[in-house]
């Protein structure tokens, strides 16, 4: 799996919609002097989060045993518009302060998304207790709550509060956060048709392409790029192109943001810009993001470029990203490329494993999945790749799939490690069952159809759907009788003991009575001593009486 923290993918547990923020240093812009206070209009019901960048859940399952659902159970976040400002008020710190109880109530309202009440309470703190230790940050949290409410009147009231904070509390701890929040509000107002704000945003976005190293104003420029790309895509594209052409180390955050925005435009030029970034940008995360978002460009050229990136190059990690991006594509050529790569012995084994992992979960149920997996296993050389194939075989849970595992266990040309794994998979009855086709994704990442555990599947239901011990016992007995390696015979015997409903008892009795190897015979007798089966008790008495 992708191990780079920069990829921001969580694997193995359901983690949907958990926001993340990045908080670089903020500039402290100089808002105009606050105009006369307005009376707030009756606040609307809280809308969905105002950020146009809802966290992405680009989701697709991984193969087998605990890796079954990497993207469905995790999330890959757009690198766009890191908020750069605080979204959670700190815990109370001044119990003796006269505004302490008011602050506690305001903080509770904010955390409960009761934004109208929160805005009013934070305003009361600065009005009633201007000397309180809570007063300097209260205008920021008031503005934050108003911004969450949305609506032009509330947004301008939020700006008023931020202007008041700059004037009356210039050393407030949240002044840097206030600059970033103000930039967000300006973008929201510009998108609502405020021409003055739109001009400010456009000018700030252009500076992102031309100015020197962005330091304190970096987040303002990122927000400006985001707002302009939504307001006027035709103006944004040339600026984004210039941003991606920059190579100063200090512009990395801008370039990472520009990659996402270029992909969002979905214009013909986007594919070539992203591929250029993927191949030439000196920052690894920019390259990785470019490959990831290239899958969102719905053109044949984008697919061609991803196929080229996946098949060629010395950067194995970048090729892995390209493989994953192909798995997100709805193009048949993309999926065929993944299939071909898993069967191509010239492709590095690690990369073949990545291609297999993503491709196998796109194969519809009832298709030639087993035939494909058997072919992939035969053409694989490395142990890790064959282990991946075997896990996918085990998850099929058909008689033919179990026979395939038996044949692997019996094949003396395979390594002992692989043969032991085959026995283990067989004794457990396979991987996750009840897989059903499901379309996942969203309007930003695109949608794909993958195989997912059936809704409501739990451990008990999964266990109940596994093959019975009576179905597995004859296969384990066959392995025990036909293999020569002592370690494999021990494992087969132990697996027979572990079967449900005492299904392996017949073979264990046979081993205890007739096995010529004394060690295995003693092992079988030891196993029999743990069961209450009358036949076992009778045999043990017979052995004692000899």
Short mmCIF file of C-alpha atoms in Angstrom, two decimals:
data_model
loop_
_atom_site.label_atom_id
_atom_site.label_comp_id
_atom_site.label_asym_id
_atom_site.label_seq_id
_atom_site.Cartn_x
_atom_site.Cartn_y
_atom_site.Cartn_z
CA UNK A 1 0.00 0.00 0.00
CA UNK A 2 0.97 3.58 -0.28
CA UNK A 3 3.10 4.30 2.73
CA UNK A 4 3.75 7.97 2.09
CA UNK A 5 2.11 10.11 4.73
CA UNK A 6 1.65 12.81 2.14
CA UNK A 7 -0.89 10.63 0.33
CA UNK A 8 -3.17 11.08 3.35
CA UNK A 9 -4.91 7.74 2.85
CA UNK A 10 -6.22 5.84 5.81
CA UNK A 11 -6.56 2.09 5.38
CA UNK A 12 -8.42 -0.49 7.43
CA UNK A 13 -11.14 1.36 9.41
CA UNK A 14 -14.19 3.37 8.50
CA UNK A 15 -13.11 7.04 8.58
CA UNK A 16 -15.54 8.99 6.50
CA UNK A 17 -15.66 12.77 6.43
CA UNK A 18 -13.10 13.47 9.11
CA UNK A 19 -11.79 16.96 8.29
CA UNK A 20 -8.15 17.87 8.32
CA UNK A 21 -6.56 21.28 8.37
CA UNK A 22 -3.13 22.70 7.83
CA UNK A 23 -2.20 25.88 9.64
CA UNK A 24 0.75 27.77 8.19
CA UNK A 25 1.48 31.30 9.29
CA UNK A 26 -1.05 33.86 8.26
CA UNK A 27 -0.70 37.39 7.05
CA UNK A 28 -2.46 40.11 8.96
CA UNK A 29 -4.33 42.09 6.33
CA UNK A 30 -5.64 45.54 7.11
CA UNK A 31 -9.43 45.44 6.84
CA UNK A 32 -11.21 48.75 6.46
CA UNK A 33 -12.41 50.46 9.61
CA UNK A 34 -15.57 48.72 10.74
CA UNK A 35 -18.70 50.40 9.40
CA UNK A 36 -21.75 51.07 11.51
CA UNK A 37 -23.02 47.90 13.09
CA UNK A 38 -25.80 46.17 11.31
CA UNK A 39 -28.67 44.39 12.89
CA UNK A 40 -28.38 40.75 11.97
CA UNK A 41 -31.18 39.27 10.02
CA UNK A 42 -32.99 36.27 11.36
CA UNK A 43 -30.34 33.60 10.89
CA UNK A 44 -31.12 30.73 8.56
CA UNK A 45 -30.80 27.14 9.60
CA UNK A 46 -27.14 26.13 9.54
CA UNK A 47 -26.27 24.99 6.01
CA UNK A 48 -23.76 22.39 4.99
CA UNK A 49 -20.15 23.48 5.63
CA UNK A 50 -19.41 26.52 3.56
CA UNK A 51 -16.13 25.28 2.19
CA UNK A 52 -16.57 24.38 -1.46
CA UNK A 53 -14.15 21.56 -0.87
CA UNK A 54 -16.00 18.89 0.98
CA UNK A 55 -13.49 16.27 2.13
CA UNK A 56 -13.10 13.62 -0.48
CA UNK A 57 -13.70 10.00 0.06
CA UNK A 58 -12.26 8.49 -3.05
CA UNK A 59 -13.16 4.91 -2.08
CA UNK A 60 -12.29 1.44 -3.38
CA UNK A 61 -11.71 -1.85 -1.50
CA UNK A 62 -8.43 -3.66 -1.16
CA UNK A 63 -8.07 -7.38 -1.63
CA UNK A 64 -8.48 -9.91 1.14
CA UNK A 65 -8.00 -10.34 4.86
CA UNK A 66 -8.31 -6.99 6.49
CA UNK A 67 -7.14 -5.01 3.46
CA UNK A 68 -10.52 -5.42 1.81
CA UNK A 69 -11.62 -1.81 1.67
CA UNK A 70 -8.83 0.75 1.66
CA UNK A 71 -10.58 3.63 0.02
CA UNK A 72 -14.11 2.82 1.19
CA UNK A 73 -12.81 2.53 4.73
CA UNK A 74 -10.38 5.39 4.45
CA UNK A 75 -10.13 8.71 2.77
CA UNK A 76 -7.89 10.63 0.50
CA UNK A 77 -8.20 14.34 1.02
CA UNK A 78 -7.88 17.07 -1.55
CA UNK A 79 -4.83 19.18 -0.74
CA UNK A 80 -6.83 22.27 -1.58
CA UNK A 81 -7.41 25.29 0.60
CA UNK A 82 -6.04 24.15 3.88
CA UNK A 83 -8.17 26.34 6.12
CA UNK A 84 -5.22 27.77 8.02
CA UNK A 85 -7.46 29.02 10.83
CA UNK A 86 -8.74 27.53 14.03
CA UNK A 87 -12.11 25.85 13.99
CA UNK A 88 -12.37 24.74 17.62
CA UNK A 89 -12.34 27.16 20.53
CA UNK A 90 -9.84 26.23 23.26
CA UNK A 91 -10.95 24.86 26.60
CA UNK A 92 -11.70 27.46 29.30
CA UNK A 93 -8.55 28.58 31.11
CA UNK A 94 -9.63 31.32 33.56
CA UNK A 95 -12.15 29.98 36.05
CA UNK A 96 -12.11 33.20 38.13
CA UNK A 97 -12.66 35.41 35.07
CA UNK A 98 -16.12 37.12 35.13
CA UNK A 99 -16.69 35.96 31.52
CA UNK A 100 -15.73 32.33 32.19
CA UNK A 101 -19.27 30.92 32.36
CA UNK A 102 -20.32 32.92 29.32
CA UNK A 103 -17.33 31.61 27.40
CA UNK A 104 -18.16 28.04 28.40
CA UNK A 105 -21.71 28.44 27.07
CA UNK A 106 -20.45 30.05 23.85
CA UNK A 107 -17.89 27.32 23.30
CA UNK A 108 -20.51 24.62 23.88
CA UNK A 109 -22.86 26.27 21.38
CA UNK A 110 -20.07 26.47 18.82
CA UNK A 111 -19.11 22.82 19.20
CA UNK A 112 -22.79 21.87 18.84
CA UNK A 113 -23.07 23.83 15.57
CA UNK A 114 -25.54 26.22 17.24
CA UNK A 115 -23.95 29.10 15.35
CA UNK A 116 -26.56 31.84 15.97
CA UNK A 117 -26.33 31.33 19.74
CA UNK A 118 -22.55 31.03 19.63
CA UNK A 119 -22.16 34.30 17.68
CA UNK A 120 -24.41 36.14 20.11
CA UNK A 121 -22.66 34.79 23.22
CA UNK A 122 -19.17 35.61 21.93
CA UNK A 123 -20.39 39.13 21.11
CA UNK A 124 -21.67 39.48 24.66
CA UNK A 125 -18.25 38.58 26.03
CA UNK A 126 -16.52 41.48 24.28
CA UNK A 127 -19.41 43.88 25.00
CA UNK A 128 -19.95 43.07 28.70
CA UNK A 129 -16.40 42.15 29.69
CA UNK A 130 -13.98 44.03 27.39
CA UNK A 131 -11.13 43.55 29.90
CA UNK A 132 -11.70 39.80 30.25
CA UNK A 133 -8.93 37.44 29.22
CA UNK A 134 -11.49 35.91 26.88
CA UNK A 135 -12.40 39.21 25.21
CA UNK A 136 -9.50 39.49 22.75
CA UNK A 137 -10.37 36.26 20.93
CA UNK A 138 -14.15 36.57 21.26
CA UNK A 139 -14.53 38.65 18.03
CA UNK A 140 -12.72 35.93 16.09
CA UNK A 141 -15.05 33.21 17.33
CA UNK A 142 -18.04 35.47 16.75
CA UNK A 143 -16.87 35.96 13.15
CA UNK A 144 -16.23 32.24 12.74
CA UNK A 145 -19.80 31.39 13.84
CA UNK A 146 -21.28 34.04 11.54
CA UNK A 147 -19.22 32.76 8.63
CA UNK A 148 -20.56 29.28 9.25
CA UNK A 149 -24.10 30.63 9.14
CA UNK A 150 -23.48 32.10 5.68
CA UNK A 151 -25.57 34.68 3.91
CA UNK A 152 -24.28 38.09 2.86
CA UNK A 153 -25.42 39.96 5.98
CA UNK A 154 -23.79 37.45 8.31
CA UNK A 155 -20.58 37.43 6.26
CA UNK A 156 -20.28 41.20 6.46
CA UNK A 157 -21.02 41.13 10.18
CA UNK A 158 -18.20 38.58 10.47
CA UNK A 159 -15.87 41.04 8.72
CA UNK A 160 -16.97 43.74 11.13
CA UNK A 161 -16.05 41.54 14.09
CA UNK A 162 -12.62 40.80 12.59
CA UNK A 163 -12.05 44.49 11.95
CA UNK A 164 -12.98 45.27 15.53
CA UNK A 165 -10.52 42.65 16.77
CA UNK A 166 -7.71 44.15 14.70
CA UNK A 167 -8.49 47.63 16.01
CA UNK A 168 -9.12 46.85 19.70
CA UNK A 169 -7.12 43.65 20.23
CA UNK A 170 -4.20 43.73 17.78
CA UNK A 171 -2.21 41.27 19.89
CA UNK A 172 -4.96 38.66 20.20
CA UNK A 173 -3.79 35.07 19.90
CA UNK A 174 -6.16 34.51 16.97
CA UNK A 175 -5.03 37.47 14.84
CA UNK A 176 -3.20 35.21 12.39
CA UNK A 177 -6.23 32.93 12.20
CA UNK A 178 -8.39 35.99 11.62
CA UNK A 179 -6.40 36.88 8.50
CA UNK A 180 -7.06 33.46 6.98
CA UNK A 181 -10.72 33.55 7.99
CA UNK A 182 -11.08 36.98 6.44
CA UNK A 183 -9.58 35.68 3.21
CA UNK A 184 -12.17 32.90 3.18
CA UNK A 185 -14.98 35.39 3.77
CA UNK A 186 -13.71 37.63 0.97
CA UNK A 187 -13.80 34.68 -1.41
CA UNK A 188 -17.34 33.81 -0.36
CA UNK A 189 -18.49 37.39 -0.92
CA UNK A 190 -16.75 37.51 -4.30
CA UNK A 191 -18.57 34.37 -5.40
CA UNK A 192 -21.82 36.04 -4.33
CA UNK A 193 -21.21 38.84 -6.82
CA UNK A 194 -19.31 41.45 -4.82
CA UNK A 195 -17.28 43.11 -7.60
CA UNK A 196 -14.81 44.80 -5.28
CA UNK A 197 -14.05 41.54 -3.54
CA UNK A 198 -13.79 39.78 -6.90
CA UNK A 199 -11.19 42.29 -8.04
CA UNK A 200 -9.23 41.77 -4.82
CA UNK A 201 -9.35 38.02 -5.22
CA UNK A 202 -8.22 38.18 -8.86
CA UNK A 203 -5.29 40.45 -8.00
CA UNK A 204 -4.24 38.21 -5.14
CA UNK A 205 -4.44 35.10 -7.32
CA UNK A 206 -2.23 36.72 -9.96
CA UNK A 207 0.36 37.49 -7.31
CA UNK A 208 0.51 33.77 -6.59
CA UNK A 209 1.93 33.27 -10.09
CA UNK A 210 4.29 36.23 -10.22
CA UNK A 211 5.42 37.30 -6.76
CA UNK A 212 8.48 36.06 -4.97
CA UNK A 213 8.37 33.56 -2.15
CA UNK A 214 4.94 33.64 -0.51
CA UNK A 215 5.37 33.59 3.23
CA UNK A 216 2.77 35.13 5.48
CA UNK A 217 0.28 35.65 2.64
CA UNK A 218 0.47 32.08 1.40
CA UNK A 219 -2.96 31.02 2.60
CA UNK A 220 -4.57 34.17 1.25
CA UNK A 221 -3.18 33.32 -2.17
CA UNK A 222 -4.39 29.74 -1.93
CA UNK A 223 -7.85 30.93 -1.02
CA UNK A 224 -7.71 33.48 -3.84
CA UNK A 225 -6.78 30.78 -6.36
CA UNK A 226 -9.66 28.65 -5.16
CA UNK A 227 -12.19 31.46 -5.37
CA UNK A 228 -11.03 32.61 -8.81
CA UNK A 229 -11.09 29.07 -10.21
CA UNK A 230 -14.76 28.85 -9.24
CA UNK A 231 -15.77 32.37 -10.26
CA UNK A 232 -13.90 32.64 -13.56
CA UNK A 233 -12.29 29.36 -14.72
CA UNK A 234 -11.16 30.93 -17.99
CA UNK A 235 -9.13 33.52 -16.05
CA UNK A 236 -7.85 30.99 -13.53
CA UNK A 237 -6.32 28.48 -15.96
CA UNK A 238 -3.45 30.69 -17.24
CA UNK A 239 -2.63 31.67 -13.65
CA UNK A 240 -2.66 28.04 -12.50
CA UNK A 241 -0.37 27.15 -15.39
CA UNK A 242 2.11 29.80 -14.25
CA UNK A 243 1.91 28.59 -10.66
CA UNK A 244 2.72 25.03 -11.73
CA UNK A 245 5.70 26.31 -13.72
CA UNK A 246 7.28 27.81 -10.61
CA UNK A 247 10.10 25.83 -9.02
CA UNK A 248 11.02 27.73 -5.87
CA UNK A 249 10.84 25.47 -2.80
CA UNK A 250 8.75 28.12 -1.07
CA UNK A 251 5.94 27.69 -3.64
CA UNK A 252 5.29 24.01 -2.89
CA UNK A 253 1.99 24.65 -1.11
CA UNK A 254 0.77 26.82 -3.98
CA UNK A 255 1.72 24.18 -6.55
CA UNK A 256 0.04 21.40 -4.59
CA UNK A 257 -3.13 23.46 -4.52
CA UNK A 258 -2.85 24.34 -8.20
CA UNK A 259 -2.71 20.64 -9.15
CA UNK A 260 -6.13 20.01 -7.63
CA UNK A 261 -7.62 23.11 -9.19
CA UNK A 262 -6.31 22.24 -12.66
CA UNK A 263 -7.94 18.80 -12.39
CA UNK A 264 -11.19 20.39 -11.25
CA UNK A 265 -11.37 22.50 -14.41
CA UNK A 266 -11.62 19.31 -16.52
CA UNK A 267 -10.41 21.21 -19.59
CA UNK A 268 -8.44 19.56 -22.44
CA UNK A 269 -5.27 21.35 -21.34
CA UNK A 270 -5.54 19.91 -17.84
CA UNK A 271 -4.17 16.47 -18.70
CA UNK A 272 -0.93 17.74 -20.21
CA UNK A 273 -0.38 20.17 -17.32
CA UNK A 274 -0.84 17.42 -14.75
CA UNK A 275 1.46 15.02 -16.57
CA UNK A 276 4.13 17.71 -16.82
CA UNK A 277 3.80 18.29 -13.08
CA UNK A 278 3.92 14.54 -12.40
CA UNK A 279 7.11 14.12 -14.41
CA UNK A 280 9.05 17.30 -13.71
CA UNK A 281 8.01 18.96 -10.46
CA UNK A 282 10.83 18.74 -7.88
CA UNK A 283 8.38 18.21 -5.01
CA UNK A 284 7.33 14.57 -4.54
CA UNK A 285 3.91 15.43 -3.15
CA UNK A 286 3.16 17.66 -6.13
CA UNK A 287 4.03 14.75 -8.41
CA UNK A 288 1.90 12.31 -6.44
CA UNK A 289 -1.05 14.69 -6.32
CA UNK A 290 -0.78 15.30 -10.06
CA UNK A 291 -1.01 11.59 -10.79
CA UNK A 292 -3.89 11.09 -8.37
CA UNK A 293 -5.99 13.91 -9.82
CA UNK A 294 -5.20 13.00 -13.42
CA UNK A 295 -7.84 10.28 -13.08
CA UNK A 296 -10.44 13.06 -12.73
CA UNK A 297 -9.76 14.45 -16.18
CA UNK A 298 -12.35 12.69 -18.40
CA UNK A 299 -10.35 12.52 -21.63
CA UNK A 300 -8.66 9.76 -23.61
CA UNK A 301 -5.42 11.72 -23.41
CA UNK A 302 -5.54 11.59 -19.61
CA UNK A 303 -5.98 7.81 -19.67
CA UNK A 304 -3.13 7.47 -22.19
CA UNK A 305 -0.88 9.53 -19.96
CA UNK A 306 -1.74 7.51 -16.87
CA UNK A 307 -1.08 4.27 -18.73
CA UNK A 308 2.30 5.63 -19.80
CA UNK A 309 3.17 6.67 -16.25
CA UNK A 310 2.14 3.27 -14.88
CA UNK A 311 4.09 1.24 -17.43
CA UNK A 312 7.32 3.19 -17.64
CA UNK A 313 9.76 5.07 -15.46
CA UNK A 314 12.26 4.52 -12.67
CA UNK A 315 10.12 6.04 -9.90
CA UNK A 316 8.30 3.01 -8.50
CA UNK A 317 6.22 5.06 -6.06
CA UNK A 318 5.00 7.32 -8.85
CA UNK A 319 4.09 4.26 -10.92
CA UNK A 320 2.09 2.94 -7.97
CA UNK A 321 0.15 6.20 -7.86
CA UNK A 322 -0.53 5.88 -11.56
CA UNK A 323 -1.80 2.33 -11.04
CA UNK A 324 -4.15 3.53 -8.32
CA UNK A 325 -5.32 6.42 -10.50
CA UNK A 326 -6.09 3.94 -13.29
CA UNK A 327 -8.18 1.93 -10.83
CA UNK A 328 -10.33 5.04 -10.29
CA UNK A 329 -10.89 5.53 -14.00
CA UNK A 330 -14.10 4.33 -15.64
CA UNK A 331 -12.22 3.65 -18.89
CA UNK A 332 -12.13 0.03 -20.07
CA UNK A 333 -8.59 0.65 -21.32
CA UNK A 334 -7.53 1.63 -17.83
CA UNK A 335 -8.90 -1.58 -16.34
CA UNK A 336 -7.42 -3.70 -19.11
CA UNK A 337 -4.05 -2.11 -18.45
CA UNK A 338 -4.23 -3.14 -14.80
CA UNK A 339 -5.09 -6.69 -15.82
CA UNK A 340 -2.25 -6.86 -18.33
CA UNK A 341 0.25 -5.51 -15.82
CA UNK A 342 -0.59 -8.23 -13.28
CA UNK A 343 0.14 -10.87 -15.93
CA UNK A 344 3.31 -9.27 -17.31
CA UNK A 345 6.47 -10.81 -15.85
CA UNK A 346 8.48 -7.76 -16.94
CA UNK A 347 6.60 -5.54 -14.50
CA UNK A 348 8.22 -5.32 -11.03
CA UNK A 349 6.53 -7.73 -8.63
CA UNK A 350 5.64 -5.00 -6.15
CA UNK A 351 3.91 -3.00 -8.85
CA UNK A 352 2.12 -6.11 -10.11
CA UNK A 353 0.82 -6.62 -6.58
CA UNK A 354 -0.58 -3.08 -6.55
CA UNK A 355 -2.25 -3.61 -9.92
CA UNK A 356 -3.72 -6.92 -8.75
CA UNK A 357 -5.01 -5.43 -5.53
CA UNK A 358 -7.00 -2.75 -7.35
CA UNK A 359 -8.05 -4.74 -10.38
CA UNK A 360 -9.38 -7.82 -8.64
CA UNK A 361 -11.99 -5.80 -6.77
CA UNK A 362 -13.34 -4.42 -10.01
CA UNK A 363 -14.05 -7.84 -11.52
CA UNK A 364 -17.82 -8.48 -11.36
CA UNK A 365 -19.05 -11.39 -9.28
CA UNK A 366 -19.67 -14.52 -11.32
CA UNK A 367 -17.07 -13.58 -13.94
CA UNK A 368 -13.83 -15.33 -14.80
CA UNK A 369 -12.21 -14.11 -11.61
CA UNK A 370 -10.82 -17.50 -10.57
CA UNK A 371 -9.44 -18.25 -14.03
CA UNK A 372 -7.73 -14.86 -14.06
CA UNK A 373 -6.27 -15.40 -10.58
CA UNK A 374 -4.96 -18.86 -11.46
CA UNK A 375 -3.28 -17.37 -14.52
CA UNK A 376 -1.79 -14.55 -12.42
CA UNK A 377 -0.49 -17.04 -9.86
CA UNK A 378 1.14 -19.17 -12.53
CA UNK A 379 2.88 -16.15 -14.05
CA UNK A 380 3.99 -14.71 -10.71
CA UNK A 381 7.42 -15.41 -9.30
CA UNK A 382 7.71 -13.53 -6.04
CA UNK A 383 6.26 -14.88 -2.80
CA UNK A 384 4.55 -11.59 -1.89
CA UNK A 385 2.73 -11.37 -5.22
CA UNK A 386 1.59 -14.98 -5.06
CA UNK A 387 0.40 -14.44 -1.49
CA UNK A 388 -1.76 -11.58 -2.74
CA UNK A 389 -3.20 -13.77 -5.47
CA UNK A 390 -3.88 -16.55 -2.99
CA UNK A 391 -5.78 -14.26 -0.64
CA UNK A 392 -8.03 -13.26 -3.51
CA UNK A 393 -8.56 -16.91 -4.45
CA UNK A 394 -9.50 -17.73 -0.86
CA UNK A 395 -12.12 -14.97 -0.80
CA UNK A 396 -14.10 -16.57 -3.65
CA UNK A 397 -15.42 -19.42 -1.46
CA UNK A 398 -16.35 -21.91 -4.14
CA UNK A 399 -15.43 -25.55 -4.52
CA UNK A 400 -13.17 -24.71 -7.46
CA UNK A 401 -11.39 -22.03 -5.44
CA UNK A 402 -10.79 -24.46 -2.58
CA UNK A 403 -9.45 -27.03 -5.02
CA UNK A 404 -7.05 -24.40 -6.27
CA UNK A 405 -5.74 -23.94 -2.73
CA UNK A 406 -5.35 -27.72 -2.36
CA UNK A 407 -3.32 -27.86 -5.58
CA UNK A 408 -1.03 -25.10 -4.32
CA UNK A 409 -0.49 -26.96 -1.05
CA UNK A 410 0.36 -30.15 -2.96
CA UNK A 411 2.73 -28.54 -5.46
CA UNK A 412 6.27 -29.31 -4.34
CA UNK A 413 7.60 -26.69 -6.78
CA UNK A 414 6.13 -23.93 -4.62
CA UNK A 415 7.86 -22.65 -1.51
CA UNK A 416 6.92 -24.04 1.88
CA UNK A 417 5.72 -20.57 2.88
CA UNK A 418 3.20 -20.46 0.06
CA UNK A 419 2.05 -24.02 0.66
CA UNK A 420 1.54 -23.33 4.36
CA UNK A 421 -0.46 -20.23 3.45
CA UNK A 422 -2.68 -22.30 1.16
CA UNK A 423 -3.45 -24.70 4.02
CA UNK A 424 -4.18 -21.81 6.35
CA UNK A 425 -6.57 -20.16 3.89
CA UNK A 426 -8.30 -23.46 3.26
CA UNK A 427 -8.80 -24.20 6.95
CA UNK A 428 -10.25 -20.73 7.59
CA UNK A 429 -12.74 -21.09 4.77
CA UNK A 430 -11.68 -17.99 2.81
CA UNK A 431 -11.67 -14.24 3.19
CA UNK A 432 -14.58 -11.81 3.38
CA UNK A 433 -17.71 -13.16 1.78
CA UNK A 434 -21.03 -11.67 0.68
CA UNK A 435 -19.32 -9.23 -1.65
CA UNK A 436 -21.67 -7.21 -3.82
CA UNK A 437 -21.07 -4.67 -6.60
CA UNK A 438 -21.30 -1.11 -5.32
CA UNK A 439 -20.76 2.26 -6.97
CA UNK A 440 -18.59 4.54 -4.82
CA UNK A 441 -17.07 7.99 -5.21
CA UNK A 442 -18.56 11.42 -5.68
CA UNK A 443 -18.88 14.26 -8.14
CA UNK A 444 -15.30 15.33 -7.54
CA UNK A 445 -13.45 12.03 -7.52
CA UNK A 446 -15.72 10.32 -10.04
CA UNK A 447 -17.64 7.09 -9.47
CA UNK A 448 -16.51 3.52 -9.96
CA UNK A 449 -18.09 0.12 -9.35
CA UNK A 450 -16.19 -2.14 -6.95
CA UNK A 451 -16.94 -5.25 -4.93
CA UNK A 452 -17.82 -4.44 -1.33
CA UNK A 453 -19.02 -6.46 1.67
CA UNK A 454 -22.80 -6.66 1.65
CA UNK A 455 -24.57 -4.03 3.77
CA UNK A 456 -24.97 -5.13 7.35
CA UNK A 457 -22.33 -7.85 7.08
CA UNK A 458 -20.90 -8.61 10.52
CA UNK A 459 -18.51 -11.17 11.91
CA UNK A 460 -21.24 -13.61 12.85
CA UNK A 461 -22.93 -13.45 9.46
CA UNK A 462 -19.60 -13.76 7.71
CA UNK A 463 -18.64 -16.82 9.74
CA UNK A 464 -22.01 -18.43 9.03
CA UNK A 465 -21.48 -18.03 5.30
CA UNK A 466 -18.14 -19.83 5.31
CA UNK A 467 -17.94 -23.43 4.06
CA UNK A 468 -18.70 -26.07 6.68
CA UNK A 469 -16.03 -28.15 8.31
CA UNK A 470 -17.44 -31.21 6.55
CA UNK A 471 -16.65 -29.55 3.21
CA UNK A 472 -13.08 -28.71 4.17
CA UNK A 473 -12.09 -31.86 6.09
CA UNK A 474 -11.67 -34.17 3.06
CA UNK A 475 -9.42 -31.59 1.40
CA UNK A 476 -7.20 -31.26 4.46
CA UNK A 477 -7.09 -35.04 4.77
CA UNK A 478 -6.01 -35.26 1.12
CA UNK A 479 -3.19 -32.80 1.77
CA UNK A 480 -2.10 -34.74 4.87
CA UNK A 481 -1.94 -38.01 2.94
CA UNK A 482 -0.15 -36.68 -0.13
CA UNK A 483 2.49 -34.25 1.08
CA UNK A 484 5.85 -35.49 2.27
CA UNK A 485 7.08 -32.51 4.26
CA UNK A 486 6.63 -33.07 7.99
CA UNK A 487 5.84 -29.40 8.70
CA UNK A 488 2.99 -29.43 6.18
CA UNK A 489 1.56 -32.65 7.59
CA UNK A 490 1.66 -31.15 11.09
CA UNK A 491 -0.19 -28.07 9.84
CA UNK A 492 -2.82 -30.11 8.02
CA UNK A 493 -3.37 -32.17 11.16
CA UNK A 494 -3.68 -29.07 13.34
CA UNK A 495 -6.13 -27.59 10.82
CA UNK A 496 -8.29 -30.71 10.98
CA UNK A 497 -8.48 -30.29 14.75
CA UNK A 498 -9.58 -26.66 14.39
CA UNK A 499 -12.54 -27.38 12.11
CA UNK A 500 -16.00 -26.53 13.36
CA UNK A 501 -18.40 -29.25 14.53
CA UNK A 502 -15.51 -31.66 15.13
CA UNK A 503 -15.53 -32.28 11.36
CA UNK A 504 -11.92 -33.52 11.27
CA UNK A 505 -12.35 -36.25 13.88
CA UNK A 506 -12.45 -39.14 11.40
CA UNK A 507 -9.05 -38.33 9.94
CA UNK A 508 -7.54 -37.62 13.37
CA UNK A 509 -8.71 -41.06 14.56
CA UNK A 510 -7.18 -42.64 11.47
CA UNK A 511 -3.84 -40.92 12.13
CA UNK A 512 -3.87 -41.94 15.78
CA UNK A 513 -4.48 -45.60 14.82
CA UNK A 514 -2.50 -46.06 11.62
CA UNK A 515 0.13 -43.32 11.18
CA UNK A 516 3.64 -44.80 10.96
CA UNK A 517 5.38 -41.62 12.04
CA UNK A 518 5.43 -41.78 15.86
CA UNK A 519 5.55 -37.99 16.29
CA UNK A 520 2.43 -37.43 14.19
CA UNK A 521 0.68 -40.35 15.85
CA UNK A 522 1.42 -38.92 19.32
CA UNK A 523 0.20 -35.52 18.14
CA UNK A 524 -3.09 -37.03 16.96
CA UNK A 525 -3.54 -38.85 20.26
CA UNK A 526 -2.91 -35.61 22.12
CA UNK A 527 -5.58 -33.90 20.05
CA UNK A 528 -8.04 -36.71 20.77
CA UNK A 529 -7.58 -36.21 24.51
CA UNK A 530 -9.17 -32.76 24.15
CA UNK A 531 -12.42 -33.97 22.61
CA UNK A 532 -15.43 -35.65 24.18
CA UNK A 533 -16.26 -37.63 21.06
CA UNK A 534 -17.16 -41.24 22.15
CA UNK A 535 -14.97 -42.68 19.36
CA UNK A 536 -11.98 -40.75 20.62
CA UNK A 537 -12.58 -41.90 24.18
CA UNK A 538 -12.87 -45.50 23.01
CA UNK A 539 -9.63 -45.31 21.03
CA UNK A 540 -7.77 -43.76 23.93
CA UNK A 541 -8.96 -46.60 26.20
CA UNK A 542 -7.84 -49.10 23.57
CA UNK A 543 -4.37 -47.53 23.44
CA UNK A 544 -4.12 -47.55 27.26
CA UNK A 545 -5.09 -51.24 27.44
CA UNK A 546 -2.44 -52.37 24.94
#
